[in-house]
CSV table of C-alpha atoms and ligand atoms in Angstrom, one decimal:
chain,number,residue,atom,x,y,z
A,1,UNK,CA,16.4,-5.0,-13.0
A,2,UNK,CA,18.9,-3.9,-15.7
A,3,UNK,CA,18.1,-1.0,-18.2
A,4,UNK,CA,17.8,-3.7,-20.9
A,5,UNK,CA,15.3,-5.8,-19.0
A,6,UNK,CA,13.3,-2.6,-18.2
A,7,UNK,CA,12.8,-1.8,-21.9
A,8,UNK,CA,12.0,-5.4,-22.7
A,9,UNK,CA,9.4,-5.3,-20.0
A,10,UNK,CA,7.7,-2.0,-21.0
A,11,UNK,CA,7.9,-2.5,-24.8
A,12,UNK,CA,4.2,-3.2,-25.2
A,13,UNK,CA,3.1,-0.2,-23.2
A,14,UNK,CA,5.9,2.1,-24.5
A,15,UNK,CA,3.8,4.1,-27.1
A,16,UNK,CA,1.2,5.0,-24.4
A,17,UNK,CA,4.0,5.8,-21.9
A,18,UNK,CA,5.8,8.0,-24.4
A,19,UNK,CA,2.7,10.0,-25.2
A,20,UNK,CA,2.4,10.8,-21.5
A,21,UNK,CA,6.0,12.0,-21.4
A,22,UNK,CA,6.4,14.2,-24.4
A,23,UNK,CA,4.6,15.0,-27.7
A,24,UNK,CA,5.1,14.7,-31.4
A,25,UNK,CA,6.4,18.3,-31.4
A,26,UNK,CA,9.8,17.0,-30.3
A,27,UNK,CA,10.0,14.8,-33.4
A,28,UNK,CA,8.9,17.7,-35.7
A,29,UNK,CA,11.6,19.9,-34.2
A,30,UNK,CA,14.3,17.3,-34.7
A,31,UNK,CA,13.4,16.5,-38.3
A,32,UNK,CA,13.1,20.2,-39.1
A,33,UNK,CA,16.5,21.1,-37.6
A,34,UNK,CA,18.1,18.3,-39.8
A,35,UNK,CA,16.2,19.6,-42.9
A,36,UNK,CA,15.5,16.0,-43.9
A,37,UNK,CA,15.2,15.3,-47.7
A,38,UNK,CA,13.1,12.6,-49.3
A,39,UNK,CA,15.1,9.6,-50.7
A,40,UNK,CA,17.9,10.0,-48.1
A,41,UNK,CA,18.9,7.4,-45.6
A,42,UNK,CA,18.7,8.0,-41.8
A,43,UNK,CA,19.6,6.0,-38.7
A,44,UNK,CA,17.3,6.1,-35.7
A,45,UNK,CA,19.5,5.0,-32.7
A,46,UNK,CA,17.7,3.8,-29.5
A,47,UNK,CA,14.7,3.7,-31.8
A,48,UNK,CA,12.4,2.0,-29.3
A,49,UNK,CA,9.1,1.4,-31.0
A,50,UNK,CA,9.8,3.8,-33.8
A,51,UNK,CA,8.8,7.3,-32.7
A,52,UNK,CA,11.4,9.1,-34.8
A,53,UNK,CA,11.4,6.4,-37.5
A,54,UNK,CA,7.6,7.0,-38.2
A,55,UNK,CA,8.3,10.7,-38.9
A,56,UNK,CA,11.2,9.9,-41.2
A,57,UNK,CA,9.2,7.3,-43.2
A,58,UNK,CA,6.3,9.7,-43.6
A,59,UNK,CA,8.8,12.1,-45.2
A,60,UNK,CA,10.0,9.5,-47.7
A,61,UNK,CA,13.4,8.5,-46.1
A,62,UNK,CA,14.8,5.0,-45.7
A,63,UNK,CA,15.6,4.2,-42.1
A,64,UNK,CA,17.9,1.9,-40.2
A,65,UNK,CA,16.4,1.5,-36.8
A,66,UNK,CA,18.8,0.3,-34.1
A,67,UNK,CA,17.9,-0.8,-30.5
A,68,UNK,CA,19.4,-3.3,-28.1
A,69,UNK,CA,16.0,-4.4,-26.9
A,70,UNK,CA,14.5,-7.2,-28.9
A,71,UNK,CA,11.1,-6.5,-27.5
A,72,UNK,CA,11.1,-2.9,-28.5
A,73,UNK,CA,12.2,-3.9,-32.1
A,74,UNK,CA,9.5,-6.6,-32.1
A,75,UNK,CA,6.8,-4.0,-31.3
A,76,UNK,CA,8.1,-1.7,-33.9
A,77,UNK,CA,8.0,-4.4,-36.6
A,78,UNK,CA,4.4,-5.2,-35.7
A,79,UNK,CA,3.5,-1.5,-36.1
A,80,UNK,CA,5.3,-1.0,-39.4
A,81,UNK,CA,4.8,-4.5,-41.0
A,82,UNK,CA,3.6,-3.0,-44.2
A,83,UNK,CA,6.5,-0.6,-44.6
A,84,UNK,CA,9.6,-1.8,-46.5
A,85,UNK,CA,11.5,1.4,-45.8
A,86,UNK,CA,12.8,0.2,-42.4
A,87,UNK,CA,15.8,-2.0,-41.8
A,88,UNK,CA,15.7,-3.3,-38.1
A,89,UNK,CA,19.0,-4.0,-36.4
A,90,UNK,CA,19.7,-5.1,-32.9
A,91,UNK,CA,22.8,-3.4,-31.6
A,92,UNK,CA,24.5,-1.5,-28.8
A,93,UNK,CA,25.5,2.2,-28.4
A,94,UNK,CA,29.2,1.5,-28.4
A,95,UNK,CA,29.2,-0.8,-31.5
A,96,UNK,CA,26.4,0.2,-33.9
A,97,UNK,CA,25.7,-2.5,-36.5
A,98,UNK,CA,26.2,0.1,-39.4
A,99,UNK,CA,29.4,0.6,-41.4
A,100,UNK,CA,31.4,3.9,-41.5
A,101,UNK,CA,29.9,6.8,-43.5
A,102,UNK,CA,26.7,5.0,-44.4
A,103,UNK,CA,23.9,7.4,-43.6
A,104,UNK,CA,22.9,11.0,-44.3
A,105,UNK,CA,21.3,11.6,-40.9
A,106,UNK,CA,21.5,10.1,-37.4
A,107,UNK,CA,18.7,10.8,-34.9
A,108,UNK,CA,18.6,9.8,-31.2
A,109,UNK,CA,15.6,10.7,-29.1
A,110,UNK,CA,15.7,10.2,-25.3
A,111,UNK,CA,18.4,7.6,-25.8
A,112,UNK,CA,21.6,9.4,-24.6
A,113,UNK,CA,20.6,9.5,-21.0
A,114,UNK,CA,20.4,5.7,-21.0
A,115,UNK,CA,23.9,5.0,-22.4
A,116,UNK,CA,27.0,4.3,-20.2
A,117,UNK,CA,29.3,6.8,-22.0
A,118,UNK,CA,27.5,9.6,-23.9
A,119,UNK,CA,30.8,10.7,-25.5
A,120,UNK,CA,31.5,7.2,-26.9
A,121,UNK,CA,27.9,7.0,-28.1
A,122,UNK,CA,28.2,10.3,-29.8
A,123,UNK,CA,31.5,9.3,-31.5
A,124,UNK,CA,29.9,6.1,-32.7
A,125,UNK,CA,26.9,8.0,-34.2
A,126,UNK,CA,29.3,10.3,-35.9
A,127,UNK,CA,31.3,7.4,-37.3
A,128,UNK,CA,28.3,6.1,-39.3
A,129,UNK,CA,27.5,9.5,-40.8
A,130,UNK,CA,28.6,10.4,-44.4
A,131,UNK,CA,30.7,13.5,-44.7
A,132,UNK,CA,28.3,16.4,-44.6
A,133,UNK,CA,25.7,14.2,-42.8
A,134,UNK,CA,23.9,15.5,-39.7
A,135,UNK,CA,23.5,14.2,-36.1
A,136,UNK,CA,20.4,15.4,-34.2
A,137,UNK,CA,20.0,14.4,-30.5
A,138,UNK,CA,17.0,15.3,-28.5
A,139,UNK,CA,17.2,14.7,-24.8
A,140,UNK,CA,16.7,16.1,-21.3
A,141,UNK,CA,18.3,19.1,-19.7
A,142,UNK,CA,20.0,18.5,-16.4
A,143,UNK,CA,17.5,17.8,-13.6
A,144,UNK,CA,17.3,16.5,-10.0
A,145,UNK,CA,14.5,13.9,-10.2
A,146,UNK,CA,16.1,10.8,-8.6
A,147,UNK,CA,12.9,8.8,-9.1
A,148,UNK,CA,13.6,8.7,-12.9
A,149,UNK,CA,16.7,6.7,-12.1
A,150,UNK,CA,14.9,4.2,-9.9
A,151,UNK,CA,11.6,3.9,-11.8
A,152,UNK,CA,12.6,4.5,-15.4
A,153,UNK,CA,16.2,3.3,-15.3
A,154,UNK,CA,17.7,6.6,-16.5
A,155,UNK,CA,21.4,6.5,-16.2
A,156,UNK,CA,22.1,10.2,-16.5
A,157,UNK,CA,20.1,13.0,-14.8
A,158,UNK,CA,19.8,14.9,-18.1
A,159,UNK,CA,22.7,16.9,-19.5
A,160,UNK,CA,24.2,20.4,-19.3
A,161,UNK,CA,24.0,21.9,-22.8
A,162,UNK,CA,27.6,23.0,-22.7
A,163,UNK,CA,28.7,19.4,-22.2
A,164,UNK,CA,26.7,18.2,-25.2
A,165,UNK,CA,28.2,21.0,-27.3
A,166,UNK,CA,31.7,20.1,-26.2
A,167,UNK,CA,31.1,16.4,-26.9
A,168,UNK,CA,29.7,17.1,-30.4
A,169,UNK,CA,32.8,19.2,-31.2
A,170,UNK,CA,35.2,16.6,-29.7
A,171,UNK,CA,33.5,14.0,-31.9
A,172,UNK,CA,34.5,16.1,-34.9
A,173,UNK,CA,31.2,17.8,-35.8
A,174,UNK,CA,31.0,21.4,-37.0
A,175,UNK,CA,28.1,24.0,-37.0
A,176,UNK,CA,27.1,22.6,-33.6
A,177,UNK,CA,24.1,24.1,-31.9
A,178,UNK,CA,22.3,23.1,-28.7
A,179,UNK,CA,19.0,24.8,-28.1
A,180,UNK,CA,15.6,24.5,-26.5
A,181,UNK,CA,13.3,22.1,-28.3
A,182,UNK,CA,10.3,24.1,-27.0
A,183,UNK,CA,8.9,21.0,-25.2
A,184,UNK,CA,9.0,19.5,-21.8
A,185,UNK,CA,9.2,15.9,-20.7
A,186,UNK,CA,6.7,15.2,-17.9
A,187,UNK,CA,6.5,12.2,-15.5
A,188,UNK,CA,4.8,11.4,-12.2
A,189,UNK,CA,6.5,9.3,-9.6
A,190,UNK,CA,4.8,5.9,-8.9
A,191,UNK,CA,3.7,7.0,-5.4
A,192,UNK,CA,2.4,10.3,-6.7
A,193,UNK,CA,4.5,12.5,-4.5
A,194,UNK,CA,6.7,14.0,-7.2
A,195,UNK,CA,6.0,15.4,-10.6
A,196,UNK,CA,8.9,16.0,-13.0
A,197,UNK,CA,8.7,18.6,-15.8
A,198,UNK,CA,12.0,18.8,-17.6
A,199,UNK,CA,12.9,20.9,-20.6
A,200,UNK,CA,14.1,19.1,-23.7
A,201,UNK,CA,17.1,20.3,-25.8
A,202,UNK,CA,17.8,19.7,-29.5
A,203,UNK,CA,21.5,19.3,-30.4
A,204,UNK,CA,22.7,19.2,-34.0
A,205,UNK,CA,26.0,19.1,-35.8
A,206,UNK,CA,27.4,18.4,-39.2
A,207,UNK,CA,30.2,15.9,-40.1
B,301,SAM,C1,13.5,6.2,-23.6
B,301,SAM,S1,13.5,5.0,-24.9
B,301,SAM,C2,13.3,6.0,-26.3
B,301,SAM,C3,12.8,5.3,-27.5
B,301,SAM,C4,12.5,6.1,-28.7
B,301,SAM,N1,13.7,6.8,-29.2
B,301,SAM,C5,11.4,7.1,-28.4
B,301,SAM,O1,11.7,8.3,-28.5
B,301,SAM,O2,10.3,6.7,-28.2
B,301,SAM,C6,15.3,4.5,-25.0
B,301,SAM,C7,15.6,3.4,-25.9
B,301,SAM,O3,17.0,3.3,-26.1
B,301,SAM,C8,17.4,1.9,-26.0
B,301,SAM,N2,18.7,1.8,-25.4
B,301,SAM,C9,19.1,2.1,-24.2
B,301,SAM,N3,20.4,1.9,-24.0
B,301,SAM,C10,20.9,1.5,-25.2
B,301,SAM,C11,22.2,1.1,-25.7
B,301,SAM,N4,23.2,1.1,-24.9
B,301,SAM,N5,22.3,0.7,-27.0
B,301,SAM,C12,21.2,0.6,-27.8
B,301,SAM,N6,19.9,1.0,-27.4
B,301,SAM,C13,19.8,1.4,-26.1
B,301,SAM,C14,16.3,1.3,-25.1
B,301,SAM,O4,16.2,-0.1,-25.4
B,301,SAM,C15,15.1,2.1,-25.5
B,301,SAM,O5,14.4,1.5,-26.6
């Protein structure tokens, strides 16, 4: 099964799965590091069913939510059908359906470890930022839990923080910081013989 098919298949259960992996504290940390301001426009890349988007809308931002899974976007639309602050766009990491310099903030939670080329994905997220805009990525620190590749279709076994910092700088960001988000991502293997507890980092930079 491809990564895309996997997310189409789990879309209806994703909110429950997500709650078992990590908590809302990750979102709070990402939004607080960005210092989001009401009335601004943000992009949520690899938005899934709208975990980050929900926090942004509550804070009074307009959101462009991008995902390549139709099923994930469909679940999100059902959840937020009464909100007109969200613009849903199907699109891929290497060619986001958003023009250059269009948004004040870009968020990507638990997305980077699924893309083929993290550096290309970071460059593409930087492309859509306005000058002075902020990119905030929350994702997994490097780990050794192979079952996450087989069972959750993770492409990358987390990241070394120094690689993230270098990629952010190579993509042209300044004031780059990569620190602990203060939360772990937890998952049990399907046969129950392995339990992963992986620390989450929050990376930010300004264009
Ligand atoms: C682990 S989920 C995270 C969803 C959401 N950000 C959250 O925190 O609940 C990863 C999401 O990234 C999307 N995704 C994976 N690879 C992608 C790609 N190359 N381009 C766009 N979206 C992608 C998947 O469809 C999925 O919805």
